[in-house]
CSV table of C-alpha atoms (C1' of nucleotides) in Angstrom, one decimal:
chain,number,residue,atom,x,y,z
A,1336,MET,CA,-18.9,36.1,-29.9
A,1337,SER,CA,-16.6,32.9,-30.4
A,1338,PRO,CA,-17.3,29.6,-28.6
A,1339,ASN,CA,-14.5,30.6,-26.5
A,1340,ASP,CA,-13.6,34.6,-26.7
A,1341,THR,CA,-10.4,33.9,-25.1
A,1342,TYR,CA,-7.1,32.6,-27.4
A,1343,HIS,CA,-8.5,31.1,-30.7
A,1344,HIS,CA,-10.3,34.1,-31.9
A,1345,GLY,CA,-11.7,32.0,-34.3
A,1346,ASP,CA,-11.9,34.0,-37.9
A,1347,LEU,CA,-9.0,36.3,-36.9
A,1348,ARG,CA,-7.9,36.9,-40.8
A,1349,ALA,CA,-12.3,37.8,-41.9
A,1350,ALA,CA,-11.1,39.5,-38.5
A,1351,CYS,CA,-8.5,41.4,-40.2
A,1352,LEU,CA,-9.8,42.7,-42.9
A,1353,ARG,CA,-13.0,43.8,-41.0
A,1354,ALA,CA,-10.8,46.2,-39.2
A,1355,ALA,CA,-8.8,47.2,-41.7
A,1356,ARG,CA,-11.5,48.8,-44.0
A,1357,GLU,CA,-12.9,50.3,-41.3
A,1358,LEU,CA,-9.8,52.4,-40.4
A,1359,LEU,CA,-10.0,53.0,-43.9
A,1360,GLU,CA,-13.2,54.7,-44.3
A,1361,GLU,CA,-12.7,56.8,-41.3
A,1362,ASP,CA,-8.8,57.8,-41.1
A,1363,GLY,CA,-8.3,57.1,-44.8
A,1364,SER,CA,-4.9,55.1,-46.3
A,1365,ALA,CA,-3.1,56.2,-43.5
A,1366,GLY,CA,-4.9,55.4,-41.0
A,1367,LEU,CA,-4.7,52.0,-41.5
A,1368,SER,CA,-1.8,50.3,-39.7
A,1369,LEU,CA,-1.3,46.7,-39.0
A,1370,ARG,CA,-1.0,48.1,-35.2
A,1371,ALA,CA,-4.4,49.6,-35.3
A,1372,VAL,CA,-6.1,46.3,-37.0
A,1373,ALA,CA,-4.8,44.5,-34.8
A,1374,ARG,CA,-6.3,46.5,-31.6
A,1375,ARG,CA,-9.5,46.8,-33.6
A,1376,ALA,CA,-9.2,42.9,-33.2
A,1377,GLY,CA,-9.6,42.8,-29.8
A,1378,VAL,CA,-5.6,40.9,-30.5
A,1379,SER,CA,-1.9,41.5,-29.8
A,1380,ALA,CA,0.0,43.2,-32.4
A,1381,THR,CA,1.3,40.5,-34.3
A,1382,ALA,CA,-1.0,38.2,-34.0
A,1383,PRO,CA,-2.2,39.0,-37.4
A,1384,TYR,CA,1.1,38.1,-39.0
A,1385,ARG,CA,-0.2,34.5,-38.3
A,1386,HIS,CA,-2.2,35.5,-41.4
A,1387,TYR,CA,-0.9,38.7,-43.7
A,1388,ALA,CA,3.2,38.3,-44.4
A,1389,ASP,CA,3.5,42.2,-43.7
A,1390,ARG,CA,1.4,44.9,-44.2
A,1391,GLU,CA,1.3,45.5,-48.0
A,1392,ALA,CA,-0.5,41.7,-47.8
A,1393,LEU,CA,-2.9,43.1,-46.4
A,1394,VAL,CA,-3.5,46.0,-48.1
A,1395,SER,CA,-4.0,43.8,-51.3
A,1396,ALA,CA,-6.4,41.3,-49.6
A,1397,VAL,CA,-8.6,44.4,-48.4
A,1398,ALA,CA,-7.9,45.8,-52.4
A,1399,ALA,CA,-9.6,42.5,-53.4
A,1400,GLU,CA,-12.6,42.3,-51.3
A,1401,GLY,CA,-12.8,45.7,-53.0
A,1402,TYR,CA,-12.9,44.7,-56.4
A,1403,ARG,CA,-15.3,41.7,-55.7
A,1404,GLU,CA,-17.6,43.7,-54.0
A,1405,LEU,CA,-17.5,46.4,-56.9
A,1406,ALA,CA,-18.2,43.5,-59.5
A,1407,GLY,CA,-21.1,41.9,-57.3
A,1408,HIS,CA,-23.0,45.8,-56.7
A,1409,LEU,CA,-22.2,46.5,-60.2
A,1410,ALA,CA,-24.2,43.4,-61.3
A,1411,GLY,CA,-26.5,43.2,-58.7
A,1412,ALA,CA,-27.5,47.0,-60.2
A,1413,HIS,CA,-28.2,45.4,-64.1
A,1414,PRO,CA,-27.5,41.6,-64.3
A,1415,ALA,CA,-27.0,42.5,-68.0
A,1416,PRO,CA,-27.3,45.3,-69.2
A,1417,SER,CA,-27.8,45.9,-73.2
A,1418,THR,CA,-29.4,49.3,-73.4
A,1419,PRO,CA,-27.6,52.4,-72.5
A,1420,ASP,CA,-30.2,53.0,-70.0
A,1421,GLU,CA,-29.5,50.0,-68.7
A,1422,LEU,CA,-26.1,50.6,-68.5
A,1423,ALA,CA,-26.2,54.3,-67.2
A,1424,ALA,CA,-28.3,52.3,-64.2
A,1425,VAL,CA,-24.5,50.3,-63.8
A,1426,ALA,CA,-22.5,53.3,-64.1
A,1427,VAL,CA,-24.9,54.7,-61.8
A,1428,ALA,CA,-23.8,52.1,-59.1
A,1429,TYR,CA,-20.2,52.4,-60.3
A,1430,VAL,CA,-20.1,56.3,-58.4
A,1431,GLN,CA,-22.9,54.9,-55.8
A,1432,PHE,CA,-19.8,52.3,-54.7
A,1433,ALA,CA,-17.1,54.5,-54.5
A,1434,LEU,CA,-19.2,57.5,-52.0
A,1435,LYS,CA,-20.5,54.8,-49.9
A,1436,HIS,CA,-16.7,52.8,-49.3
A,1437,PRO,CA,-14.4,56.0,-50.1
A,1438,GLY,CA,-11.6,54.7,-48.7
A,1439,LEU,CA,-12.0,51.5,-49.7
A,1440,PHE,CA,-12.3,52.3,-53.0
A,1441,ARG,CA,-9.1,54.8,-53.2
A,1442,ALA,CA,-7.6,52.1,-51.5
A,1443,MET,CA,-8.5,49.7,-55.2
A,1444,PHE,CA,-7.1,52.4,-57.2
A,1445,ALA,CA,-4.5,54.7,-55.5
A,1446,GLU,CA,-1.7,53.2,-56.6
A,1447,PRO,CA,-0.6,50.2,-59.5
A,1448,CYS,CA,-1.7,46.9,-58.8
A,1449,ASP,CA,0.7,45.2,-56.6
A,1450,PRO,CA,2.1,42.5,-59.1
A,1451,THR,CA,3.0,40.4,-56.5
A,1452,SER,CA,-0.5,39.9,-55.4
A,1453,GLU,CA,-2.2,37.6,-58.3
A,1454,GLU,CA,-5.4,38.1,-56.3
A,1455,ARG,CA,-5.5,41.8,-57.0
A,1456,VAL,CA,-4.4,41.7,-60.5
A,1457,ALA,CA,-7.0,39.4,-60.9
A,1458,ALA,CA,-9.7,41.6,-60.0
A,1459,THR,CA,-8.6,44.7,-61.5
A,1460,ALA,CA,-8.6,42.2,-65.4
A,1461,ALA,CA,-12.4,41.2,-64.0
A,1462,ILE,CA,-13.6,44.3,-63.4
A,1463,SER,CA,-12.3,45.4,-67.3
A,1464,GLU,CA,-13.1,42.3,-68.9
A,1465,TYR,CA,-16.9,43.3,-67.2
A,1466,VAL,CA,-17.3,46.8,-68.6
A,1467,ARG,CA,-15.8,45.7,-72.4
A,1468,GLY,CA,-18.5,43.4,-72.2
A,1469,ILE,CA,-21.2,45.4,-71.3
A,1470,VAL,CA,-20.5,47.8,-74.1
A,1471,ARG,CA,-20.3,45.2,-76.6
A,1472,ALA,CA,-24.0,43.7,-75.6
A,1473,THR,CA,-25.4,47.7,-75.6
A,1474,PHE,CA,-23.1,49.1,-79.0
A,1475,PRO,CA,-22.7,45.7,-80.4
A,1476,ASP,CA,-21.8,46.9,-84.0
A,1477,VAL,CA,-18.9,49.7,-82.1
A,1478,ASP,CA,-15.3,49.2,-81.4
A,1479,SER,CA,-15.7,48.0,-78.9
A,1480,ASP,CA,-12.4,48.4,-77.2
A,1481,THR,CA,-12.7,52.1,-77.5
A,1482,LEU,CA,-15.8,53.0,-76.5
A,1483,SER,CA,-15.3,50.5,-73.5
A,1484,THR,CA,-12.7,52.7,-72.7
A,1485,THR,CA,-14.2,55.5,-72.9
A,1486,VAL,CA,-17.3,54.4,-70.8
A,1487,TRP,CA,-14.6,53.4,-68.6
A,1488,ALA,CA,-12.8,55.8,-67.7
A,1489,LEU,CA,-15.7,58.6,-67.7
A,1490,VAL,CA,-18.1,57.2,-65.6
A,1491,HIS,CA,-14.2,56.5,-63.0
A,1492,GLY,CA,-13.9,59.7,-63.9
A,1493,LEU,CA,-16.9,60.8,-62.3
A,1494,ALA,CA,-16.8,58.9,-59.0
A,1495,PHE,CA,-13.6,60.5,-58.5
A,1496,LEU,CA,-14.5,63.9,-59.0
A,1497,HIS,CA,-17.9,63.0,-56.6
A,1498,LEU,CA,-15.3,62.1,-54.5
A,1499,ASP,CA,-12.8,64.5,-53.7
A,1500,GLY,CA,-15.4,67.0,-53.9
A,1501,LYS,CA,-14.4,68.7,-57.7
A,1502,LEU,CA,-18.3,68.4,-57.9
A,1503,ASP,CA,-22.1,68.3,-56.5
A,1504,ALA,CA,-22.0,64.9,-53.9
A,1505,SER,CA,-24.2,66.7,-51.8
A,1506,THR,CA,-27.1,64.0,-52.0
A,1507,PRO,CA,-28.0,60.9,-54.0
A,1508,GLU,CA,-30.6,61.8,-56.6
A,1509,VAL,CA,-27.4,65.0,-57.6
A,1510,VAL,CA,-25.6,61.9,-58.7
A,1511,THR,CA,-28.0,60.3,-60.6
A,1512,THR,CA,-28.5,62.7,-62.3
A,1513,GLN,CA,-25.1,63.9,-63.2
A,1514,VAL,CA,-23.9,60.6,-64.4
A,1515,THR,CA,-27.0,59.8,-66.1
A,1516,ALA,CA,-26.9,62.7,-67.7
A,1517,ALA,CA,-23.2,61.8,-68.5
A,1518,VAL,CA,-23.0,58.7,-70.3
A,1519,HIS,CA,-26.4,59.4,-71.9
A,1520,ALA,CA,-24.1,62.5,-73.3
A,1521,LEU,CA,-21.7,60.0,-74.1
A,1522,PHE,CA,-24.3,58.0,-76.2
A,1523,ASN,CA,-25.5,61.5,-77.4
A,1524,ALA,CA,-29.3,61.0,-77.0
A,1525,SER,CA,-31.4,62.2,-74.5
A,1526,PRO,CA,-32.4,59.7,-72.2
A,1527,ALA,CA,-36.1,59.5,-73.9
A,1528,MET,CA,-34.0,57.7,-77.3
A,1529,SER,CA,-31.7,56.8,-75.4
A,1530,THR,CA,-32.7,52.8,-76.7
A,1531,THR,CA,-32.5,53.3,-80.2
A,1532,ALA,CA,-29.3,54.8,-80.4
A,1533,ALA,CA,-27.6,51.9,-80.5
A,1534,ALA,CA,-29.5,51.4,-83.7
A,1535,ALA,CA,-29.9,54.7,-84.8
A,1536,ARG,CA,-26.2,54.9,-85.8
A,1537,PRO,CA,-24.6,51.7,-86.3
A,1538,GLY,CA,-21.8,52.5,-88.5
A,1539,VAL,CA,-19.9,54.8,-85.9
B,726,MET,CA,24.5,79.3,-54.5
B,727,SER,CA,23.4,81.6,-52.1
B,728,PRO,CA,25.6,84.6,-51.5
B,729,ASN,CA,26.3,82.9,-48.0
B,730,ASP,CA,24.7,79.4,-48.1
B,731,THR,CA,25.3,79.3,-44.0
B,732,TYR,CA,22.6,80.8,-41.9
B,733,HIS,CA,20.0,82.4,-43.2
B,734,HIS,CA,18.7,79.9,-46.9
B,735,GLY,CA,18.0,82.6,-49.1
B,736,ASP,CA,14.8,81.1,-50.4
B,737,LEU,CA,14.0,78.1,-48.0
B,738,ARG,CA,9.9,78.6,-49.1
B,739,ALA,CA,10.4,77.9,-52.6
B,740,ALA,CA,13.4,75.4,-51.8
B,741,CYS,CA,10.7,73.3,-49.1
B,742,LEU,CA,8.3,73.0,-52.3
B,743,ARG,CA,10.9,71.3,-54.6
B,744,ALA,CA,11.9,69.1,-51.8
B,745,ALA,CA,8.0,68.5,-51.2
B,746,ARG,CA,7.4,67.3,-54.8
B,747,GLU,CA,10.8,65.7,-55.3
B,748,LEU,CA,9.6,63.4,-52.5
B,749,LEU,CA,5.6,62.9,-53.6
B,750,GLU,CA,8.1,61.7,-56.7
B,751,GLU,CA,10.0,59.3,-55.5
B,752,ASP,CA,7.5,58.3,-52.4
B,753,GLY,CA,4.0,59.2,-52.9
B,754,SER,CA,2.1,60.2,-50.4
B,755,ALA,CA,3.7,58.9,-47.6
B,756,GLY,CA,7.6,60.2,-47.8
B,757,LEU,CA,6.7,64.0,-47.5
B,758,SER,CA,7.3,64.5,-43.9
B,759,LEU,CA,8.7,67.7,-42.9
B,760,ARG,CA,11.3,66.4,-41.6
B,761,ALA,CA,12.6,64.8,-45.0
B,762,VAL,CA,11.5,68.1,-46.6
B,763,ALA,CA,14.5,69.4,-44.2
B,764,ARG,CA,16.3,67.0,-44.5
B,765,ARG,CA,16.2,67.3,-48.3
B,766,ALA,CA,16.8,71.4,-48.1
B,767,GLY,CA,20.1,71.0,-46.0
B,768,VAL,CA,18.4,72.4,-43.1
B,769,SER,CA,17.2,71.7,-40.0
B,770,ALA,CA,14.3,69.7,-39.0
B,771,THR,CA,12.1,72.6,-37.1
B,772,ALA,CA,13.2,75.3,-40.2
B,773,PRO,CA,10.2,75.4,-42.8
B,774,TYR,CA,8.4,76.0,-39.8
B,775,ARG,CA,9.3,79.4,-40.1
B,776,HIS,CA,7.5,79.1,-43.7
B,777,TYR,CA,4.9,77.2,-43.2
B,778,ALA,CA,2.0,76.1,-40.0
B,779,ASP,CA,2.2,72.4,-40.0
B,780,ARG,CA,2.3,69.3,-42.5
B,781,GLU,CA,-0.9,70.1,-44.8
B,782,ALA,CA,-0.4,73.6,-45.0
B,783,LEU,CA,2.6,72.8,-47.1
B,784,VAL,CA,0.4,69.7,-48.9
B,785,SER,CA,-2.0,72.4,-49.6
B,786,ALA,CA,0.5,74.8,-51.2
B,787,VAL,CA,2.5,71.9,-53.2
B,788,ALA,CA,-1.1,71.3,-55.1
B,789,ALA,CA,-2.3,74.8,-55.7
B,790,GLU,CA,1.4,74.6,-57.2
B,791,GLY,CA,0.7,71.5,-59.1
B,792,TYR,CA,-2.8,73.3,-60.0
B,793,ARG,CA,-1.3,76.5,-61.3
B,794,GLU,CA,1.2,74.1,-63.5
B,795,LEU,CA,-1.4,72.0,-64.9
B,796,ALA,CA,-3.2,75.2,-66.3
B,797,GLY,CA,-0.9,76.7,-67.9
B,798,HIS,CA,0.3,73.3,-69.3
B,799,LEU,CA,-3.1,73.0,-70.3
B,800,ALA,CA,-3.1,76.5,-72.3
B,801,GLY,CA,0.3,75.7,-73.3
B,802,ALA,CA,-1.4,72.3,-75.7
B,803,HIS,CA,-3.7,75.1,-77.2
B,804,PRO,CA,-4.3,78.5,-75.8
B,805,ALA,CA,-7.8,79.0,-76.6
B,806,PRO,CA,-9.3,75.9,-78.0
B,807,SER,CA,-12.8,76.0,-79.9
B,808,THR,CA,-12.3,72.8,-81.5
B,809,PRO,CA,-13.0,69.0,-80.9
B,810,ASP,CA,-9.4,68.2,-82.1
B,811,GLU,CA,-8.0,71.4,-80.2
B,812,LEU,CA,-10.1,70.4,-77.4
B,813,ALA,CA,-8.5,66.7,-77.5
B,814,ALA,CA,-5.5,68.3,-77.8
B,815,VAL,CA,-5.9,70.0,-74.5
B,816,ALA,CA,-7.2,65.9,-72.7
B,817,VAL,CA,-3.6,65.0,-74.0
B,818,ALA,CA,-1.6,67.4,-71.8
B,819,TYR,CA,-3.6,66.8,-69.4
B,820,VAL,CA,-3.1,62.8,-69.0
B,821,GLN,CA,0.7,64.0,-69.9
B,822,PHE,CA,0.3,66.5,-66.8
B,823,ALA,CA,-0.8,63.3,-64.6
B,824,LEU,CA,2.2,60.7,-65.9
B,825,LYS,CA,4.6,63.5,-65.7
B,826,HIS,CA,4.0,64.1,-62.2
B,827,PRO,CA,1.7,61.3,-60.8
B,828,GLY,CA,2.5,62.3,-57.6
B,829,LEU,CA,2.2,66.1,-57.5
B,830,PHE,CA,-1.4,64.9,-59.7
B,831,ARG,CA,-2.1,62.4,-56.5
B,832,ALA,CA,-1.7,65.1,-54.1
B,833,MET,CA,-4.1,67.4,-56.0
B,834,PHE,CA,-6.7,65.1,-55.9
B,835,ALA,CA,-5.9,62.9,-53.2
B,836,GLU,CA,-8.6,64.3,-50.5
B,837,PRO,CA,-11.5,66.8,-50.7
B,838,CYS,CA,-9.8,70.4,-51.5
B,839,ASP,CA,-8.7,71.5,-47.6
B,840,PRO,CA,-11.7,74.2,-47.3
B,841,THR,CA,-9.7,76.9,-45.3
B,842,SER,CA,-6.6,76.6,-47.8
B,843,GLU,CA,-7.8,79.3,-50.0
B,844,GLU,CA,-5.5,79.0,-52.1
B,845,ARG,CA,-6.0,75.2,-53.0
B,846,VAL,CA,-10.1,76.1,-53.3
B,847,ALA,CA,-9.6,78.7,-55.8
B,848,ALA,CA,-7.4,76.5,-57.9
B,849,THR,CA,-9.5,74.3,-58.2
B,850,ALA,CA,-12.4,75.9,-59.2
B,851,ALA,CA,-10.3,77.7,-61.5
B,852,ILE,CA,-9.5,74.1,-63.3
B,853,SER,CA,-13.1,73.7,-63.5
B,854,GLU,CA,-13.9,76.6,-64.8
B,855,TYR,CA,-11.1,76.7,-67.4
B,856,VAL,CA,-12.8,73.0,-69.2
B,857,ARG,CA,-16.8,74.9,-69.2
B,858,GLY,CA,-14.9,77.7,-71.1
B,859,ILE,CA,-13.3,75.2,-73.3
B,860,VAL,CA,-16.4,73.3,-74.0
B,861,ARG,CA,-18.9,76.2,-74.7
B,862,ALA,CA,-16.2,77.8,-77.5
B,863,THR,CA,-16.0,74.1,-78.7
B,864,PHE,CA,-19.7,73.7,-78.4
B,865,PRO,CA,-21.2,76.9,-78.3
B,866,ASP,CA,-25.0,75.7,-78.1
B,867,VAL,CA,-24.4,72.8,-75.7
B,868,ASP,CA,-26.0,72.5,-72.6
B,869,SER,CA,-22.1,73.3,-71.8
B,870,ASP,CA,-22.5,72.7,-68.1
B,871,THR,CA,-23.5,68.2,-68.8
B,872,LEU,CA,-20.9,68.9,-71.7
B,873,SER,CA,-17.9,69.6,-69.5
B,874,THR,CA,-18.6,67.5,-66.7
B,875,THR,CA,-18.9,64.9,-68.7
B,876,VAL,CA,-15.5,65.8,-70.6
B,877,TRP,CA,-13.5,66.9,-67.4
B,878,ALA,CA,-14.5,63.8,-66.4
B,879,LEU,CA,-13.4,61.4,-69.1
B,880,VAL,CA,-10.3,63.3,-69.3
B,881,HIS,CA,-9.4,62.6,-65.8
B,882,GLY,CA,-10.7,59.2,-66.0
B,883,LEU,CA,-8.5,58.8,-68.4
B,884,ALA,CA,-5.8,60.2,-66.0
B,885,PHE,CA,-6.3,57.8,-63.7
B,886,LEU,CA,-7.0,54.9,-65.2
B,887,HIS,CA,-3.2,55.8,-66.8
B,888,LEU,CA,-1.3,56.1,-63.6
B,889,ASP,CA,-3.1,53.6,-61.6
B,890,GLY,CA,-1.5,50.9,-64.7
B,891,LYS,CA,-5.4,50.5,-65.1
B,892,LEU,CA,-4.6,51.2,-69.2
B,893,ASP,CA,-1.5,50.9,-71.0
B,894,ALA,CA,0.8,54.3,-70.3
B,895,SER,CA,4.1,52.2,-71.9
B,896,THR,CA,5.0,55.3,-74.3
B,897,PRO,CA,3.2,58.2,-75.2
B,898,GLU,CA,2.1,57.4,-78.1
B,899,VAL,CA,0.4,55.2,-77.2
B,900,VAL,CA,-1.9,57.3,-74.1
B,901,THR,CA,-2.1,59.9,-77.1
B,902,THR,CA,-4.0,57.4,-79.1
B,903,GLN,CA,-6.0,56.3,-76.8
B,904,VAL,CA,-7.1,59.6,-75.1
B,905,THR,CA,-7.8,61.6,-78.9
B,906,ALA,CA,-9.8,58.2,-79.7
B,907,ALA,CA,-11.7,58.3,-77.0
B,908,VAL,CA,-12.6,62.3,-76.6
B,909,HIS,CA,-13.4,61.7,-80.4
B,910,ALA,CA,-15.5,58.7,-79.0
B,911,LEU,CA,-17.4,61.3,-76.9
B,912,PHE,CA,-17.9,63.7,-79.9
B,913,ASN,CA,-19.4,60.6,-82.1
B,914,ALA,CA,-17.1,61.4,-85.2
B,915,SER,CA,-13.9,60.6,-85.9
B,916,PRO,CA,-10.8,62.6,-86.0
B,917,ALA,CA,-11.3,63.0,-90.0
B,918,MET,CA,-14.7,65.3,-89.3
B,919,SER,CA,-14.4,66.1,-85.4
B,920,THR,CA,-13.9,69.5,-86.6
B,921,THR,CA,-17.2,70.1,-88.4
B,922,ALA,CA,-19.1,67.9,-85.0
B,923,ALA,CA,-20.5,70.5,-83.7
B,924,ALA,CA,-21.8,72.8,-86.1
B,925,ALA,CA,-23.3,69.3,-87.4
B,926,ARG,CA,-24.6,69.0,-84.4
B,927,PRO,CA,-26.3,71.6,-82.8
B,928,GLY,CA,-29.4,71.1,-81.0
B,929,VAL,CA,-27.7,68.8,-78.7
C,1067,DT,C1',-12.5,6.4,-24.1
C,1068,DG,C1',-8.0,8.2,-22.9
C,1069,DT,C1',-3.8,9.9,-23.8
C,1070,DA,C1',0.5,11.3,-26.3
C,1071,DC,C1',2.5,14.7,-28.9
C,1072,DA,C1',2.4,18.1,-33.1
C,1073,DT,C1',0.7,21.6,-34.8
C,1074,DC,C1',-1.5,25.1,-35.3
C,1075,DA,C1',-2.8,30.5,-33.2
C,1076,DG,C1',-2.5,33.5,-30.2
C,1077,DT,C1',1.5,36.5,-26.8
C,1078,DG,C1',4.0,40.0,-25.0
C,1079,DA,C1',8.3,42.2,-25.0
C,1080,DA,C1',11.8,44.5,-27.2
C,1081,DC,C1',14.3,46.6,-31.7
C,1082,DG,C1',15.3,51.0,-33.8
C,1083,DC,C1',12.7,54.5,-36.1
C,1084,DG,C1',11.1,58.5,-38.1
C,1085,DC,C1',7.5,61.4,-37.5
C,1086,DG,C1',5.0,66.2,-35.9
C,1087,DT,C1',6.0,70.0,-32.8
C,1088,DT,C1',7.6,72.4,-28.6
C,1089,DC,C1',10.7,75.6,-27.1
C,1090,DA,C1',14.4,78.5,-25.6
C,1091,DC,C1',18.0,80.0,-27.9
C,1092,DT,C1',21.1,82.7,-31.7
C,1093,DG,C1',23.3,84.2,-36.0
C,1094,DA,C1',22.4,87.4,-39.5
C,1095,DT,C1',20.3,91.3,-41.7
C,1096,DG,C1',18.5,95.9,-42.2
C,1097,DT,C1',16.7,100.4,-40.4
C,1098,DA,C1',16.8,104.4,-37.9
C,1099,DC,C1',19.7,107.2,-36.2
D,1444,DT,C1',29.9,106.3,-42.0
D,1445,DG,C1',29.0,104.3,-37.4
D,1446,DT,C1',26.5,102.1,-34.1
D,1447,DA,C1',22.3,100.2,-31.6
D,1448,DC,C1',18.8,97.6,-31.9
D,1449,DA,C1',14.4,95.2,-33.3
D,1450,DT,C1',13.3,91.8,-36.4
D,1451,DC,C1',13.9,87.7,-39.2
D,1452,DA,C1',15.1,83.1,-39.7
D,1453,DG,C1',17.5,79.7,-38.6
D,1454,DT,C1',19.1,76.0,-35.1
D,1455,DG,C1',19.4,72.2,-31.7
D,1456,DA,C1',17.7,69.0,-27.8
D,1457,DA,C1',14.2,66.7,-26.1
D,1458,DC,C1',8.9,65.2,-25.9
D,1459,DG,C1',6.5,61.6,-26.8
D,1460,DC,C1',4.3,58.8,-30.3
D,1461,DG,C1',3.1,54.9,-33.5
D,1462,DC,C1',5.0,52.5,-36.4
D,1463,DG,C1',6.5,47.2,-38.5
D,1464,DT,C1',9.0,43.8,-37.7
D,1465,DT,C1',11.6,39.8,-34.9
D,1466,DC,C1',11.4,36.6,-31.5
D,1467,DA,C1',11.1,32.5,-28.2
D,1468,DC,C1',7.5,31.3,-25.8
D,1469,DT,C1',2.9,29.1,-24.9
D,1470,DG,C1',-1.7,27.9,-24.8
D,1471,DA,C1',-5.6,25.4,-27.6
D,1472,DT,C1',-6.7,22.2,-30.3
D,1473,DG,C1',-6.7,18.0,-33.5
D,1474,DT,C1',-5.0,13.7,-34.7
D,1475,DA,C1',-3.1,8.8,-33.9
D,1476,DC,C1',-3.2,4.8,-31.7
DNA sequence: TGTACATCAGTGAACGCGCGTTCACTGATGTAC
DNA sequence: TGTACATCAGTGAACGCGCGTTCACTGATGTAC
């Protein structure tokens, strides 16, 4: 692939990230070892140390990448949601992302943020702010702190319960239906009337 | 402790469970090894094999015990909730349990149920049914499938976001406040009026 | 354009470790007579 | 009550493994002149 395949790899940093994610999806967090990453990247066991201080640093980098991708995936579902239906579409995208990358998603949330990885902390804060922004846009008159916490928790819980086999995740369709129904249940409105729900209950 | 402390342990099975849970809380899932369990129980490395077929069997037993305790803890919060306020109290208990036993809680949900462990599968189903029953009692006229999924996901999501440091969990009080607020947001009613919410919106 | 040299990105041997699991074993317990 | 014996619940040595990390090293690259 690279001009010279022998000594210098070309972009080992990115290759490690890719290998780490593959391992995460194949064997879960336990399968993610620096040695396995090196093996998969076709490189000696110690080569990754040129790019990552230790295993923890690699895991943090993977998680941070996951956060960035999740943010992109959500934005892809709808660039600027401002109705309950649009918000529900973003919720579906969140759960879909978790189901598509279960190993990555677990790694992102499996532990409290490593406080020494500012890359990771920033990524978490960005997601949190993003959710808050959507909720504010959708329900401008509502206490957005409480409601955005509620929305995030609901969607996050749906993601994990599906991931862990606690809810039926056999087809993408059934997942979409469940997530949409749950989000609409939160807004206490049927899908048909949901776009007017915010206006109908301005003082909540 | 036991009559004779030397050869026969007395109740190594229970001691392994206890040791496993301690290790889980101290070092997380990675710290839970059969050898470490044996060490902590003061027994040779292979003694646990008399009681557990392998590591996976021990983990499943721990998870199943966790489910039973969680069920007990929820029932302790309110034996038969039938109002939004009572349901919120159970929700708070759920999150409290997660925060009090983070390692255990993660082990319970970290993977899909081992389908070969009927003890574990049954425990999961019991929790699921329990939530459904509460929701049915609280909102008799509502589509209980959707709403109970929504409630469980919301509470489960709150538990994990607190656990993972994504929401403020610095004091039990702030957690209680957040969880109560989120549950009431789901029922779209302020705490004061929540006990009448079900009756007020019978047709949802 | 050619050469000297610093720097960068790899190698590979080696360390010590803890792990799951097997095996043949042995000490303690309990039961039948 | 005493004894023979089956069974149960431990032991401890040993296996092979993969891990994270260190170290001194070397090949490739790029830059200054």
